[in-house]
Amino acid sequence: MYKVVIITDPESATGFRLAGSDVLEAEDSVTASRLLSSLLHEDETGIIAVREDFLANLDKSLYEEIERCYHPVIIPIPAPRKGDEVSGYVERLLRRAIGYNVVMRS
């Protein structure tokens, strides 16, 4: 069975871990690129979800390697916007995932 791996910032990592995902933390795009490059050649990894801003800053050769491979599947996950409250960020993720606006109250 293939595993899902998430590459995200340390602030978002806990939420993904609570959801049961394998998480690798990256402080910046350079670290994320290094982690992504190492995961591309692991047979047991089926899906790699990476923060979209990390993907946007990949170096050209790594991006081309991702484009050529069919396994694992690389999917972007939205990054929190500057000034976004955590609840707003989670609401946007839920709206994209399930198609409904879920309002979170404290």
Short mmCIF file of N, CA and C in Angstrom, two decimals:
data_model
loop_
_atom_site.label_atom_id
_atom_site.label_comp_id
_atom_site.label_asym_id
_atom_site.label_seq_id
_atom_site.Cartn_x
_atom_site.Cartn_y
_atom_site.Cartn_z
N MET A 1 0.84 -1.18 0.00
CA MET A 1 0.00 0.00 0.00
C MET A 1 0.89 1.24 0.00
N TYR A 2 0.52 2.19 -0.84
CA TYR A 2 1.28 3.42 -0.93
C TYR A 2 0.96 4.35 0.23
N LYS A 3 1.92 5.21 0.56
CA LYS A 3 1.67 6.17 1.63
C LYS A 3 1.59 7.58 1.06
N VAL A 4 0.93 8.44 1.83
CA VAL A 4 0.80 9.85 1.49
C VAL A 4 1.77 10.61 2.38
N VAL A 5 2.56 11.47 1.77
CA VAL A 5 3.52 12.29 2.51
C VAL A 5 3.21 13.76 2.25
N ILE A 6 3.23 14.55 3.31
CA ILE A 6 2.98 15.98 3.22
C ILE A 6 4.28 16.71 3.49
N ILE A 7 4.61 17.67 2.62
CA ILE A 7 5.75 18.57 2.87
C ILE A 7 5.16 19.95 3.11
N THR A 8 5.32 20.44 4.33
CA THR A 8 4.72 21.72 4.70
C THR A 8 5.59 22.43 5.74
N ASP A 9 5.14 23.60 6.12
CA ASP A 9 5.85 24.38 7.13
C ASP A 9 5.59 23.80 8.52
N PRO A 10 6.45 24.10 9.49
CA PRO A 10 6.26 23.57 10.85
C PRO A 10 4.94 23.97 11.50
N GLU A 11 4.42 25.15 11.18
CA GLU A 11 3.17 25.60 11.79
C GLU A 11 1.97 24.76 11.35
N SER A 12 1.98 24.27 10.13
CA SER A 12 0.86 23.47 9.61
C SER A 12 1.04 21.98 9.82
N ALA A 13 2.24 21.56 10.18
CA ALA A 13 2.56 20.14 10.27
C ALA A 13 1.71 19.38 11.28
N THR A 14 1.45 19.98 12.42
CA THR A 14 0.70 19.29 13.46
C THR A 14 -0.70 18.89 12.99
N GLY A 15 -1.37 19.78 12.29
CA GLY A 15 -2.71 19.46 11.79
C GLY A 15 -2.70 18.27 10.85
N PHE A 16 -1.71 18.19 9.99
CA PHE A 16 -1.62 17.05 9.07
C PHE A 16 -1.27 15.77 9.82
N ARG A 17 -0.43 15.89 10.84
CA ARG A 17 -0.11 14.70 11.65
C ARG A 17 -1.35 14.19 12.38
N LEU A 18 -2.16 15.12 12.90
CA LEU A 18 -3.38 14.71 13.59
C LEU A 18 -4.34 13.99 12.64
N ALA A 19 -4.25 14.30 11.34
CA ALA A 19 -5.09 13.64 10.35
C ALA A 19 -4.52 12.28 9.95
N GLY A 20 -3.34 11.94 10.49
CA GLY A 20 -2.77 10.62 10.23
C GLY A 20 -1.77 10.56 9.09
N SER A 21 -1.36 11.70 8.57
CA SER A 21 -0.42 11.71 7.45
C SER A 21 1.02 11.70 7.93
N ASP A 22 1.89 11.18 7.07
CA ASP A 22 3.33 11.32 7.29
C ASP A 22 3.69 12.74 6.87
N VAL A 23 4.40 13.46 7.73
CA VAL A 23 4.69 14.87 7.47
C VAL A 23 6.19 15.12 7.55
N LEU A 24 6.68 15.86 6.57
CA LEU A 24 8.05 16.35 6.61
C LEU A 24 7.99 17.87 6.66
N GLU A 25 8.73 18.45 7.58
CA GLU A 25 8.69 19.90 7.76
C GLU A 25 9.81 20.57 6.99
N ALA A 26 9.46 21.70 6.37
CA ALA A 26 10.45 22.49 5.63
C ALA A 26 10.26 23.96 6.01
N GLU A 27 11.34 24.59 6.36
CA GLU A 27 11.30 26.01 6.71
C GLU A 27 11.23 26.90 5.48
N ASP A 28 11.74 26.37 4.34
CA ASP A 28 11.81 27.19 3.13
C ASP A 28 11.77 26.30 1.89
N SER A 29 11.77 26.94 0.73
CA SER A 29 11.67 26.21 -0.54
C SER A 29 12.88 25.33 -0.81
N VAL A 30 14.04 25.76 -0.37
CA VAL A 30 15.26 24.97 -0.60
C VAL A 30 15.17 23.64 0.15
N THR A 31 14.76 23.69 1.40
CA THR A 31 14.60 22.46 2.18
C THR A 31 13.50 21.59 1.59
N ALA A 32 12.41 22.20 1.18
CA ALA A 32 11.31 21.45 0.57
C ALA A 32 11.77 20.76 -0.71
N SER A 33 12.56 21.43 -1.52
CA SER A 33 13.08 20.84 -2.76
C SER A 33 13.94 19.63 -2.46
N ARG A 34 14.78 19.73 -1.45
CA ARG A 34 15.65 18.61 -1.07
C ARG A 34 14.81 17.41 -0.61
N LEU A 35 13.81 17.68 0.22
CA LEU A 35 12.93 16.60 0.69
C LEU A 35 12.16 15.96 -0.45
N LEU A 36 11.62 16.79 -1.33
CA LEU A 36 10.85 16.30 -2.47
C LEU A 36 11.72 15.45 -3.38
N SER A 37 12.92 15.90 -3.64
CA SER A 37 13.84 15.15 -4.49
C SER A 37 14.13 13.76 -3.94
N SER A 38 14.30 13.65 -2.63
CA SER A 38 14.59 12.35 -2.03
C SER A 38 13.36 11.43 -2.06
N LEU A 39 12.16 12.00 -1.96
CA LEU A 39 10.94 11.19 -1.97
C LEU A 39 10.58 10.66 -3.37
N LEU A 40 11.03 11.33 -4.40
CA LEU A 40 10.66 10.92 -5.77
C LEU A 40 11.11 9.51 -6.11
N HIS A 41 12.11 9.02 -5.41
CA HIS A 41 12.67 7.71 -5.74
C HIS A 41 12.32 6.63 -4.73
N GLU A 42 11.39 6.92 -3.83
CA GLU A 42 10.94 5.91 -2.87
C GLU A 42 9.72 5.19 -3.45
N ASP A 43 9.80 3.88 -3.54
CA ASP A 43 8.71 3.09 -4.13
C ASP A 43 7.43 3.10 -3.32
N GLU A 44 7.53 3.23 -2.00
CA GLU A 44 6.33 3.14 -1.17
C GLU A 44 5.54 4.44 -1.10
N THR A 45 6.08 5.54 -1.61
CA THR A 45 5.37 6.82 -1.59
C THR A 45 4.49 6.93 -2.83
N GLY A 46 3.17 7.10 -2.61
CA GLY A 46 2.23 7.19 -3.73
C GLY A 46 1.80 8.61 -4.05
N ILE A 47 1.65 9.43 -3.00
CA ILE A 47 1.22 10.82 -3.18
C ILE A 47 2.10 11.70 -2.30
N ILE A 48 2.56 12.79 -2.88
CA ILE A 48 3.29 13.80 -2.12
C ILE A 48 2.53 15.11 -2.27
N ALA A 49 2.03 15.62 -1.16
CA ALA A 49 1.34 16.90 -1.16
C ALA A 49 2.33 17.95 -0.65
N VAL A 50 2.50 19.01 -1.43
CA VAL A 50 3.50 20.03 -1.12
C VAL A 50 2.85 21.40 -1.13
N ARG A 51 3.23 22.23 -0.18
CA ARG A 51 2.71 23.60 -0.18
C ARG A 51 2.96 24.25 -1.53
N GLU A 52 1.94 24.92 -2.05
CA GLU A 52 2.03 25.48 -3.39
C GLU A 52 3.15 26.50 -3.55
N ASP A 53 3.46 27.26 -2.52
CA ASP A 53 4.56 28.22 -2.64
C ASP A 53 5.91 27.53 -2.70
N PHE A 54 6.04 26.35 -2.08
CA PHE A 54 7.27 25.58 -2.21
C PHE A 54 7.41 25.05 -3.64
N LEU A 55 6.32 24.56 -4.21
CA LEU A 55 6.36 24.07 -5.59
C LEU A 55 6.68 25.17 -6.58
N ALA A 56 6.17 26.36 -6.32
CA ALA A 56 6.39 27.48 -7.23
C ALA A 56 7.86 27.89 -7.30
N ASN A 57 8.63 27.54 -6.29
CA ASN A 57 10.04 27.96 -6.24
C ASN A 57 11.02 26.82 -6.50
N LEU A 58 10.54 25.73 -7.09
CA LEU A 58 11.43 24.61 -7.41
C LEU A 58 12.44 25.02 -8.47
N ASP A 59 13.60 24.41 -8.40
CA ASP A 59 14.56 24.68 -9.46
C ASP A 59 14.13 23.93 -10.72
N LYS A 60 14.54 24.43 -11.86
CA LYS A 60 14.03 23.97 -13.16
C LYS A 60 14.26 22.47 -13.38
N SER A 61 15.43 21.96 -13.00
CA SER A 61 15.72 20.55 -13.25
C SER A 61 14.82 19.63 -12.40
N LEU A 62 14.55 20.00 -11.17
CA LEU A 62 13.65 19.20 -10.33
C LEU A 62 12.23 19.26 -10.87
N TYR A 63 11.81 20.43 -11.30
CA TYR A 63 10.47 20.58 -11.86
C TYR A 63 10.31 19.69 -13.10
N GLU A 64 11.33 19.66 -13.96
CA GLU A 64 11.28 18.82 -15.16
C GLU A 64 11.25 17.33 -14.80
N GLU A 65 11.98 16.95 -13.76
CA GLU A 65 11.96 15.56 -13.31
C GLU A 65 10.56 15.17 -12.82
N ILE A 66 9.91 16.07 -12.09
CA ILE A 66 8.54 15.82 -11.61
C ILE A 66 7.59 15.68 -12.80
N GLU A 67 7.76 16.51 -13.80
CA GLU A 67 6.90 16.46 -14.98
C GLU A 67 7.04 15.14 -15.74
N ARG A 68 8.22 14.54 -15.72
CA ARG A 68 8.47 13.29 -16.45
C ARG A 68 7.97 12.05 -15.70
N CYS A 69 7.89 12.12 -14.39
CA CYS A 69 7.53 10.91 -13.65
C CYS A 69 6.01 10.83 -13.44
N TYR A 70 5.51 9.62 -13.41
CA TYR A 70 4.09 9.41 -13.18
C TYR A 70 3.84 8.90 -11.76
N HIS A 71 4.88 8.53 -11.07
CA HIS A 71 4.76 8.01 -9.71
C HIS A 71 5.92 8.53 -8.89
N PRO A 72 5.71 9.12 -7.79
CA PRO A 72 4.47 9.41 -7.10
C PRO A 72 3.75 10.61 -7.71
N VAL A 73 2.49 10.77 -7.33
CA VAL A 73 1.70 11.91 -7.78
C VAL A 73 2.01 13.08 -6.85
N ILE A 74 2.30 14.23 -7.45
CA ILE A 74 2.60 15.44 -6.68
C ILE A 74 1.39 16.36 -6.77
N ILE A 75 0.87 16.76 -5.60
CA ILE A 75 -0.26 17.69 -5.60
C ILE A 75 0.06 18.90 -4.73
N PRO A 76 -0.35 20.08 -5.17
CA PRO A 76 -0.12 21.27 -4.35
C PRO A 76 -1.20 21.42 -3.28
N ILE A 77 -0.81 21.95 -2.15
CA ILE A 77 -1.78 22.31 -1.12
C ILE A 77 -1.62 23.81 -0.87
N PRO A 78 -2.71 24.51 -0.68
CA PRO A 78 -2.62 25.95 -0.51
C PRO A 78 -1.85 26.33 0.75
N ALA A 79 -1.10 27.40 0.63
CA ALA A 79 -0.35 27.92 1.77
C ALA A 79 -1.16 29.02 2.43
N PRO A 80 -0.99 29.18 3.73
CA PRO A 80 -1.69 30.28 4.40
C PRO A 80 -1.25 31.62 3.81
N ARG A 81 -2.19 32.51 3.63
CA ARG A 81 -1.87 33.85 3.13
C ARG A 81 -1.41 34.71 4.30
N LYS A 82 -0.57 35.68 4.01
CA LYS A 82 -0.14 36.59 5.06
C LYS A 82 -1.34 37.31 5.64
N GLY A 83 -1.40 37.36 6.95
CA GLY A 83 -2.51 38.02 7.61
C GLY A 83 -3.74 37.14 7.77
N ASP A 84 -3.70 35.92 7.20
CA ASP A 84 -4.82 34.99 7.33
C ASP A 84 -4.89 34.47 8.76
N GLU A 85 -6.06 34.46 9.31
CA GLU A 85 -6.25 33.79 10.59
C GLU A 85 -6.30 32.29 10.31
N VAL A 86 -5.97 31.50 11.30
CA VAL A 86 -5.98 30.05 11.13
C VAL A 86 -7.35 29.56 10.72
N SER A 87 -8.41 30.09 11.33
CA SER A 87 -9.75 29.63 10.99
C SER A 87 -10.10 29.96 9.53
N GLY A 88 -9.68 31.12 9.04
CA GLY A 88 -9.92 31.48 7.64
C GLY A 88 -9.20 30.55 6.68
N TYR A 89 -7.99 30.18 7.04
CA TYR A 89 -7.21 29.26 6.23
C TYR A 89 -7.89 27.89 6.17
N VAL A 90 -8.30 27.39 7.32
CA VAL A 90 -8.97 26.09 7.37
C VAL A 90 -10.29 26.13 6.62
N GLU A 91 -11.03 27.22 6.73
CA GLU A 91 -12.29 27.35 6.01
C GLU A 91 -12.06 27.30 4.50
N ARG A 92 -11.02 27.97 4.01
CA ARG A 92 -10.70 27.91 2.58
C ARG A 92 -10.36 26.50 2.14
N LEU A 93 -9.56 25.79 2.94
CA LEU A 93 -9.21 24.40 2.61
C LEU A 93 -10.45 23.52 2.53
N LEU A 94 -11.33 23.66 3.52
CA LEU A 94 -12.56 22.85 3.53
C LEU A 94 -13.46 23.18 2.34
N ARG A 95 -13.57 24.45 2.01
CA ARG A 95 -14.41 24.85 0.88
C ARG A 95 -13.88 24.23 -0.41
N ARG A 96 -12.55 24.24 -0.59
CA ARG A 96 -11.98 23.64 -1.79
C ARG A 96 -12.14 22.13 -1.79
N ALA A 97 -12.04 21.49 -0.62
CA ALA A 97 -12.08 20.03 -0.56
C ALA A 97 -13.49 19.47 -0.71
N ILE A 98 -14.48 20.11 -0.06
CA ILE A 98 -15.83 19.52 -0.06
C ILE A 98 -16.86 20.33 -0.83
N GLY A 99 -16.48 21.53 -1.26
CA GLY A 99 -17.39 22.32 -2.07
C GLY A 99 -18.41 23.12 -1.28
N TYR A 100 -18.29 23.15 0.02
CA TYR A 100 -19.21 23.92 0.86
C TYR A 100 -18.42 24.85 1.76
N ASN A 101 -19.04 25.96 2.11
CA ASN A 101 -18.40 26.88 3.02
C ASN A 101 -18.75 26.48 4.46
N VAL A 102 -17.75 26.12 5.22
CA VAL A 102 -17.92 25.74 6.61
C VAL A 102 -17.41 26.89 7.46
N VAL A 103 -18.24 27.44 8.33
CA VAL A 103 -17.85 28.56 9.16
C VAL A 103 -17.42 28.02 10.52
N MET A 104 -16.23 28.42 10.93
CA MET A 104 -15.69 27.98 12.21
C MET A 104 -15.88 29.10 13.24
N ARG A 105 -16.40 28.74 14.38
CA ARG A 105 -16.60 29.71 15.46
C ARG A 105 -15.79 29.29 16.66
N SER A 106 -15.31 30.28 17.40
CA SER A 106 -14.55 29.94 18.60
C SER A 106 -15.39 29.97 19.83
#
